[in-house]
Amino acid sequence: MKKIPDIKENDVTPEAVYKQRRQLLAGMGFGLAGASLPLSGHAGVFDGLFGKDETASTQAPRKPLEYKQDKSRHGLSLTPENKVLSHNNFYEFGTAKTDPQQNAQGLKLEPWTVEVGGEVNKPGTVDVSELLQSATLVERIYRMRCVEAWSMVIPWVGIELGAFLKQFEPTSKAKYVAFQTLYDPEQMPGQRSRFVGGGINYPYVEGLRIDEAMHPLSLLAVGLYGKTLAPQNGAPLRLVVPWKYGFKGIKSIVKISLVEKQPPATWNLLAPQEYGFYANVNPAVDHPRWSQASERIIDNSSVFEAKRKATLPFNGYADQVAELYSGMDLKKYY
Ligand code: MTE
């Protein structure tokens, strides 16, 4: 059988035409306010087919970090750094996998503050550059499983979320933690146009139950591969919850609130029948439009030669986290 060639969008569309089309679409702004369907929901098995797979020429500088190494590699092989930097979901910068790397480099990262409040005794504002100086950073090599059925293994650097939150002294009313991404349409083209931004109502928001947030695996990441985060990965600060689908890992956080009631979560709001609040990785519960039983490993192969592996319950972290959900019907609380 003839091997299918590795077709990239820039092989089939002349570069100038491709750029022109994108500028045109962005310029039109496509005011589709009121449309109830996501304009480009998660791409499922077809993601990556049309992405350009090249490194953007100008990359925002990333500073080296000092951190405690994750000595055990957990038998995992790391996803090449260039793939972690070029295959992204960050709809504020466009919906194609290569858009964030192309469009996010100008994101202003300093000064950057995170407001922490709600049900806490000591609300406060954290300056991320001060946090980088004062906090003890740890490396965590985690599997990352996107709801679109692709996966990576990423060496994150960050702070345990639980330790971070404890400084603000959550009260007994703090049952959930709500997170919010920067809202700045001037910097984020996807927030200016429903077409570019995939139909999401911004700002992007996410939430965790308090016991999930306090679990030692939950991380506030400030870096990867030993350096500060690239803008496309959610600089300067993003959430990483390795047993949940990647969309829970909200990027470029500016606000964290401890709250009494379950907070809104972007994908759950957009398509509740497809994306639950919990979003625990579960090979036994398919997405309505594709199977979650296996995943495509992102490495340097083309999508046509991709290696697949069986998806593990809780993304391989069941021993550590399954007890958080004991007695819950995971088909109902997906
Ligand atoms: N956070 C914001 N603010 N906007 C987004 O579009 N995409 C999510 C998540 N966090 C997203 C976000 C999705 S769907 C995934 S899979 C991960 O980020 C991707 O993280 P990565 O690009 O660093 O691999």
CSV table of C-alpha atoms and ligand atoms in Angstrom, one decimal:
chain,number,residue,atom,x,y,z
A,1,MET,CA,0.0,0.0,0.0
A,2,LYS,CA,1.3,3.4,-0.9
A,3,LYS,CA,2.3,5.5,2.1
A,4,ILE,CA,0.3,8.7,2.6
A,5,PRO,CA,2.7,11.7,2.4
A,6,ASP,CA,3.0,14.1,5.2
A,7,ILE,CA,0.9,17.0,3.9
A,8,LYS,CA,1.2,20.3,5.7
A,9,GLU,CA,-1.0,23.3,5.0
A,10,ASN,CA,2.0,25.2,3.6
A,11,ASP,CA,2.6,22.4,1.1
A,12,VAL,CA,-0.9,22.7,-0.4
A,13,THR,CA,-1.5,26.5,0.1
A,14,PRO,CA,1.1,29.0,-1.1
A,15,GLU,CA,2.4,30.9,1.9
A,16,ALA,CA,1.2,34.3,0.7
A,17,VAL,CA,-2.3,33.1,0.0
A,18,TYR,CA,-2.5,31.4,3.4
A,19,LYS,CA,-1.4,34.5,5.2
A,20,GLN,CA,-3.7,36.7,3.2
A,21,ARG,CA,-6.7,34.5,4.0
A,22,ARG,CA,-5.9,34.6,7.7
A,23,GLN,CA,-5.5,38.4,7.7
A,24,LEU,CA,-8.8,38.8,5.8
A,25,LEU,CA,-10.6,36.6,8.3
A,26,ALA,CA,-9.1,38.3,11.3
A,27,GLY,CA,-9.9,41.7,9.8
A,28,MET,CA,-13.5,40.9,9.1
A,29,GLY,CA,-13.9,40.2,12.8
A,30,PHE,CA,-16.9,38.0,12.1
A,31,GLY,CA,-19.2,39.4,14.7
A,32,LEU,CA,-21.2,36.3,15.5
A,33,ALA,CA,-22.4,37.3,18.9
A,34,GLY,CA,-25.4,35.2,19.9
A,35,ALA,CA,-24.3,32.1,18.0
A,36,SER,CA,-24.9,29.2,20.4
A,37,LEU,CA,-22.7,26.6,18.8
A,38,PRO,CA,-18.9,26.6,19.2
A,39,LEU,CA,-17.4,27.7,15.9
A,40,SER,CA,-14.6,25.3,16.1
A,41,GLY,CA,-15.0,22.8,18.9
A,42,HIS,CA,-12.1,20.6,19.7
A,43,ALA,CA,-10.7,19.1,16.6
A,44,GLY,CA,-10.6,15.4,17.7
A,45,VAL,CA,-8.7,13.0,15.5
A,46,PHE,CA,-8.2,15.6,12.8
A,47,ASP,CA,-6.2,18.0,14.8
A,48,GLY,CA,-2.8,18.8,13.5
A,49,LEU,CA,-3.7,18.0,9.9
A,50,PHE,CA,-3.8,21.5,8.8
A,51,GLY,CA,-1.2,23.1,11.1
A,52,LYS,CA,2.0,24.5,10.0
A,53,ASP,CA,4.8,22.7,11.8
A,54,GLU,CA,7.6,25.1,11.8
A,55,THR,CA,9.3,27.1,14.5
A,56,ALA,CA,8.2,30.7,14.6
A,57,SER,CA,11.1,33.0,13.9
A,58,THR,CA,10.9,35.4,16.8
A,59,GLN,CA,10.4,33.7,20.2
A,60,ALA,CA,9.9,35.6,23.5
A,61,PRO,CA,13.0,35.0,25.7
A,62,ARG,CA,12.6,32.4,28.4
A,63,LYS,CA,14.7,32.7,31.6
A,64,PRO,CA,16.4,29.7,33.2
A,65,LEU,CA,14.9,28.7,36.6
A,66,GLU,CA,16.4,27.2,39.7
A,67,TYR,CA,14.3,24.2,40.9
A,68,LYS,CA,14.4,20.8,42.6
A,69,GLN,CA,14.7,18.2,39.9
A,70,ASP,CA,12.2,15.4,39.5
A,71,LYS,CA,14.8,12.6,39.7
A,72,SER,CA,12.4,9.8,38.8
A,73,ARG,CA,11.4,10.0,35.2
A,74,HIS,CA,8.5,7.6,36.0
A,75,GLY,CA,9.5,5.5,32.9
A,76,LEU,CA,8.2,8.2,30.6
A,77,SER,CA,9.9,9.6,27.5
A,78,LEU,CA,9.7,13.4,27.3
A,79,THR,CA,7.9,15.1,24.3
A,80,PRO,CA,10.5,17.0,22.4
A,81,GLU,CA,10.6,20.6,23.6
A,82,ASN,CA,10.0,22.0,20.1
A,83,LYS,CA,6.7,20.1,20.0
A,84,VAL,CA,5.6,21.4,23.4
A,85,LEU,CA,6.3,24.9,22.1
A,86,SER,CA,4.6,24.5,18.7
A,87,HIS,CA,1.6,22.3,19.2
A,88,ASN,CA,-0.7,24.3,21.4
A,89,ASN,CA,-4.3,25.1,22.3
A,90,PHE,CA,-4.6,28.7,23.4
A,91,TYR,CA,-7.7,30.0,21.6
A,92,GLU,CA,-7.1,33.6,22.7
A,93,PHE,CA,-4.4,33.5,20.0
A,94,GLY,CA,-6.3,31.4,17.4
A,95,THR,CA,-7.6,27.9,17.0
A,96,ALA,CA,-5.0,26.2,14.8
A,97,LYS,CA,-2.3,24.3,16.7
A,98,THR,CA,0.5,26.6,15.5
A,99,ASP,CA,-1.4,29.9,16.0
A,100,PRO,CA,-0.4,30.4,19.7
A,101,GLN,CA,3.3,30.1,18.9
A,102,GLN,CA,2.9,32.5,15.9
A,103,ASN,CA,0.6,35.0,17.6
A,104,ALA,CA,1.4,35.0,21.4
A,105,GLN,CA,5.1,36.2,21.4
A,106,GLY,CA,4.2,39.8,22.1
A,107,LEU,CA,2.2,39.0,25.2
A,108,LYS,CA,3.4,41.5,27.9
A,109,LEU,CA,4.5,39.3,30.8
A,110,GLU,CA,5.9,41.9,33.2
A,111,PRO,CA,4.5,43.2,35.4
A,112,TRP,CA,2.1,40.4,36.0
A,113,THR,CA,0.0,40.0,39.1
A,114,VAL,CA,-2.5,37.4,40.3
A,115,GLU,CA,-5.3,38.5,42.6
A,116,VAL,CA,-6.2,35.8,45.2
A,117,GLY,CA,-9.5,36.3,47.2
A,118,GLY,CA,-12.9,35.1,48.0
A,119,GLU,CA,-13.3,32.7,51.0
A,120,VAL,CA,-9.9,33.4,52.5
A,121,ASN,CA,-8.7,35.2,55.7
A,122,LYS,CA,-5.8,36.8,53.9
A,123,PRO,CA,-6.7,38.0,50.4
A,124,GLY,CA,-3.7,39.3,48.4
A,125,THR,CA,-2.1,40.2,45.2
A,126,VAL,CA,1.0,38.2,44.1
A,127,ASP,CA,3.6,39.6,41.8
A,128,VAL,CA,4.8,36.7,39.7
A,129,SER,CA,8.4,38.0,39.3
A,130,GLU,CA,8.6,38.2,43.2
A,131,LEU,CA,7.1,34.7,43.4
A,132,LEU,CA,9.8,33.4,41.1
A,133,GLN,CA,12.4,34.8,43.5
A,134,SER,CA,10.9,33.6,46.8
A,135,ALA,CA,9.2,30.3,46.1
A,136,THR,CA,10.8,26.9,46.2
A,137,LEU,CA,10.2,25.6,42.7
A,138,VAL,CA,9.9,21.9,41.9
A,139,GLU,CA,10.1,20.0,38.6
A,140,ARG,CA,7.2,17.6,37.8
A,141,ILE,CA,7.3,15.3,34.8
A,142,TYR,CA,3.7,14.7,34.0
A,143,ARG,CA,1.7,13.0,31.3
A,144,MET,CA,-0.7,15.5,29.6
A,145,ARG,CA,-3.7,14.2,27.8
A,146,CYS,CA,-5.8,16.5,25.7
A,147,VAL,CA,-9.5,15.8,25.3
A,148,GLU,CA,-8.8,15.8,21.6
A,149,ALA,CA,-7.0,12.4,22.1
A,150,TRP,CA,-3.4,13.4,21.7
A,151,SER,CA,-0.8,13.4,24.5
A,152,MET,CA,2.6,14.6,25.6
A,153,VAL,CA,5.0,14.1,28.5
A,154,ILE,CA,6.1,17.5,29.8
A,155,PRO,CA,8.7,18.5,32.5
A,156,TRP,CA,6.9,21.3,34.2
A,157,VAL,CA,8.5,23.6,36.9
A,158,GLY,CA,6.2,25.1,39.4
A,159,ILE,CA,4.7,25.4,42.9
A,160,GLU,CA,2.2,23.0,44.4
A,161,LEU,CA,-1.1,24.7,44.2
A,162,GLY,CA,-2.2,23.6,47.7
A,163,ALA,CA,0.9,25.1,49.3
A,164,PHE,CA,0.3,28.3,47.3
A,165,LEU,CA,-3.3,28.6,48.4
A,166,LYS,CA,-2.6,27.8,52.1
A,167,GLN,CA,-0.8,31.1,52.4
A,168,PHE,CA,-4.1,32.9,51.9
A,169,GLU,CA,-5.8,30.9,54.6
A,170,PRO,CA,-8.9,29.5,53.0
A,171,THR,CA,-12.0,29.5,55.2
A,172,SER,CA,-14.3,26.5,55.9
A,173,LYS,CA,-16.6,28.0,53.2
A,174,ALA,CA,-14.0,27.5,50.5
A,175,LYS,CA,-15.4,24.4,48.7
A,176,TYR,CA,-14.1,25.2,45.2
A,177,VAL,CA,-11.3,27.2,43.5
A,178,ALA,CA,-12.1,29.4,40.5
A,179,PHE,CA,-9.4,30.6,38.0
A,180,GLN,CA,-9.5,33.3,35.3
A,181,THR,CA,-7.2,34.0,32.4
A,182,LEU,CA,-6.2,37.5,31.4
A,183,TYR,CA,-8.9,39.5,29.5
A,184,ASP,CA,-7.1,41.9,27.2
A,185,PRO,CA,-8.6,42.0,23.6
A,186,GLU,CA,-5.8,44.4,22.5
A,187,GLN,CA,-3.2,41.7,23.1
A,188,MET,CA,-5.4,38.6,22.4
A,189,PRO,CA,-6.9,38.5,18.9
A,190,GLY,CA,-9.2,35.7,19.8
A,191,GLN,CA,-10.9,37.9,22.3
A,192,ARG,CA,-11.6,40.5,19.7
A,193,SER,CA,-13.4,38.1,17.3
A,194,ARG,CA,-15.6,35.2,17.9
A,195,PHE,CA,-14.3,33.6,14.7
A,196,VAL,CA,-10.6,33.8,15.6
A,197,GLY,CA,-11.3,32.9,19.3
A,198,GLY,CA,-13.4,29.7,18.5
A,199,GLY,CA,-16.7,31.1,19.7
A,200,ILE,CA,-15.6,31.2,23.4
A,201,ASN,CA,-17.0,33.9,25.7
A,202,TYR,CA,-13.9,35.3,27.2
A,203,PRO,CA,-12.2,35.5,29.7
A,204,TYR,CA,-11.4,31.7,29.8
A,205,VAL,CA,-12.4,30.4,33.2
A,206,GLU,CA,-11.9,27.1,35.0
A,207,GLY,CA,-12.4,25.5,38.4
A,208,LEU,CA,-11.5,22.7,40.8
A,209,ARG,CA,-13.0,21.2,43.9
A,210,ILE,CA,-11.0,22.3,46.9
A,211,ASP,CA,-9.7,18.7,47.6
A,212,GLU,CA,-8.6,18.5,44.0
A,213,ALA,CA,-6.8,21.8,44.3
A,214,MET,CA,-5.1,20.8,47.5
A,215,HIS,CA,-3.9,17.4,46.1
A,216,PRO,CA,-0.1,17.3,45.9
A,217,LEU,CA,-0.2,16.6,42.2
A,218,SER,CA,-1.9,19.9,41.3
A,219,LEU,CA,0.7,22.4,40.2
A,220,LEU,CA,0.8,26.1,39.4
A,221,ALA,CA,3.4,25.9,36.6
A,222,VAL,CA,5.8,28.8,35.9
A,223,GLY,CA,8.1,26.9,33.6
A,224,LEU,CA,8.9,23.9,31.5
A,225,TYR,CA,12.1,22.3,30.3
A,226,GLY,CA,14.0,24.3,33.0
A,227,LYS,CA,13.0,27.7,31.8
A,228,THR,CA,10.1,30.1,32.3
A,229,LEU,CA,7.0,29.3,30.3
A,230,ALA,CA,6.7,30.5,26.7
A,231,PRO,CA,3.6,32.7,26.1
A,232,GLN,CA,2.0,30.0,24.0
A,233,ASN,CA,2.1,27.6,27.0
A,234,GLY,CA,0.4,30.0,29.3
A,235,ALA,CA,3.1,32.3,30.7
A,236,PRO,CA,3.8,33.4,33.2
A,237,LEU,CA,1.5,31.1,35.3
A,238,ARG,CA,-0.8,28.3,34.4
A,239,LEU,CA,-2.6,25.4,36.0
A,240,VAL,CA,-1.5,21.7,35.6
A,241,VAL,CA,-3.8,18.9,36.8
A,242,PRO,CA,-2.3,15.8,35.3
A,243,TRP,CA,-5.2,13.4,35.8
A,244,LYS,CA,-7.7,15.7,34.0
A,245,TYR,CA,-8.0,16.6,30.3
A,246,GLY,CA,-5.7,19.4,29.3
A,247,PHE,CA,-8.5,22.0,29.0
A,248,LYS,CA,-8.6,22.2,32.8
A,249,GLY,CA,-5.0,23.6,32.6
A,250,ILE,CA,-6.0,27.2,32.4
A,251,LYS,CA,-3.3,29.5,31.1
A,252,SER,CA,-2.0,33.0,31.9
A,253,ILE,CA,-3.9,33.3,35.1
A,254,VAL,CA,-4.7,36.7,36.6
A,255,LYS,CA,-7.3,35.8,39.3
A,256,ILE,CA,-7.9,32.9,41.7
A,257,SER,CA,-11.0,32.9,44.0
A,258,LEU,CA,-11.9,30.5,46.7
A,259,VAL,CA,-15.7,30.1,46.5
A,260,GLU,CA,-18.6,28.2,48.0
A,261,LYS,CA,-20.3,27.0,44.8
A,262,GLN,CA,-19.1,25.2,41.8
A,263,PRO,CA,-17.6,27.9,39.5
A,264,PRO,CA,-18.2,28.1,35.7
A,265,ALA,CA,-15.7,26.4,33.4
A,266,THR,CA,-15.3,27.6,29.8
A,267,TRP,CA,-15.7,24.3,27.8
A,268,ASN,CA,-18.4,23.1,30.1
A,269,LEU,CA,-20.3,26.3,29.5
A,270,LEU,CA,-19.8,26.1,25.7
A,271,ALA,CA,-20.8,22.5,25.2
A,272,PRO,CA,-22.0,20.9,28.5
A,273,GLN,CA,-23.0,17.6,26.8
A,274,GLU,CA,-19.4,17.2,25.5
A,275,TYR,CA,-17.2,18.6,28.3
A,276,GLY,CA,-18.0,18.1,32.0
A,277,PHE,CA,-16.8,20.1,35.0
A,278,TYR,CA,-14.7,17.3,36.3
A,279,ALA,CA,-13.0,16.2,33.0
A,280,ASN,CA,-11.1,13.4,34.6
A,281,VAL,CA,-9.3,11.4,31.9
A,282,ASN,CA,-11.5,8.3,31.4
A,283,PRO,CA,-11.0,5.8,28.6
A,284,ALA,CA,-14.4,4.3,29.4
A,285,VAL,CA,-16.4,7.5,28.7
A,286,ASP,CA,-16.1,8.5,25.1
A,287,HIS,CA,-16.5,12.1,23.8
A,288,PRO,CA,-19.8,12.2,21.9
A,289,ARG,CA,-17.8,12.7,18.7
A,290,TRP,CA,-14.8,10.4,19.2
A,291,SER,CA,-13.4,7.6,21.3
A,292,GLN,CA,-11.3,8.3,24.4
A,293,ALA,CA,-9.9,4.8,24.6
A,294,SER,CA,-6.6,5.6,23.1
A,295,GLU,CA,-4.4,8.6,22.3
A,296,ARG,CA,-1.9,9.8,19.7
A,297,ILE,CA,1.5,10.4,21.1
A,298,ILE,CA,2.9,13.7,20.0
A,299,ASP,CA,6.6,13.3,19.0
A,300,ASN,CA,8.4,14.1,15.8
A,301,SER,CA,6.4,11.7,13.6
A,302,SER,CA,3.8,13.0,11.2
A,303,VAL,CA,0.1,12.5,12.0
A,304,PHE,CA,0.0,9.7,9.5
A,305,GLU,CA,2.8,7.7,11.2
A,306,ALA,CA,1.6,8.6,14.7
A,307,LYS,CA,2.2,6.1,17.5
A,308,ARG,CA,-0.9,5.5,19.7
A,309,LYS,CA,-1.3,4.1,23.2
A,310,ALA,CA,-4.2,3.0,25.3
A,311,THR,CA,-5.4,5.8,27.5
A,312,LEU,CA,-5.2,5.1,31.3
A,313,PRO,CA,-7.9,5.9,33.8
A,314,PHE,CA,-7.1,9.2,35.5
A,315,ASN,CA,-4.3,9.4,32.9
A,316,GLY,CA,-2.2,6.9,34.9
A,317,TYR,CA,-2.6,8.7,38.3
A,318,ALA,CA,-5.5,6.5,39.6
A,319,ASP,CA,-3.4,5.2,42.5
A,320,GLN,CA,-3.0,8.8,43.8
A,321,VAL,CA,-6.4,10.4,42.9
A,322,ALA,CA,-9.1,7.8,42.4
A,323,GLU,CA,-10.1,8.0,46.1
A,324,LEU,CA,-11.2,11.7,45.5
A,325,TYR,CA,-14.1,10.3,43.5
A,326,SER,CA,-15.1,7.3,45.5
A,327,GLY,CA,-18.9,6.8,45.4
A,328,MET,CA,-19.3,9.1,42.4
A,329,ASP,CA,-20.7,7.8,39.1
A,330,LEU,CA,-17.9,8.9,36.7
A,331,LYS,CA,-20.2,8.4,33.7
A,332,LYS,CA,-22.5,11.1,35.2
A,333,TYR,CA,-19.7,13.3,36.6
A,334,TYR,CA,-17.6,13.3,33.4
B,1,MTE,N1,-6.2,28.2,28.7
B,1,MTE,C1,-6.7,29.3,28.0
B,1,MTE,N2,-6.8,30.5,28.6
B,1,MTE,N3,-7.2,29.2,26.7
B,1,MTE,C2,-7.2,28.0,26.0
B,1,MTE,O1,-7.6,28.0,24.9
B,1,MTE,N4,-6.7,25.6,26.1
B,1,MTE,C3,-6.7,24.5,27.0
B,1,MTE,C4,-5.6,24.6,28.1
B,1,MTE,N5,-5.7,25.9,28.7
B,1,MTE,C5,-6.7,26.9,26.7
B,1,MTE,C6,-6.2,27.0,28.0
B,1,MTE,C7,-6.5,23.2,26.3
B,1,MTE,S1,-7.8,22.7,25.4
B,1,MTE,C8,-5.3,22.5,26.4
B,1,MTE,S2,-5.2,20.9,25.7
B,1,MTE,C9,-4.1,23.0,27.1
B,1,MTE,O2,-4.3,24.3,27.6
B,1,MTE,C10,-3.0,23.0,26.1
B,1,MTE,O3,-1.8,23.4,26.8
B,1,MTE,P1,-0.4,23.5,25.9
B,1,MTE,O4,-0.7,24.3,24.7
B,1,MTE,O5,0.6,24.2,26.8
B,1,MTE,O6,0.0,22.1,25.6
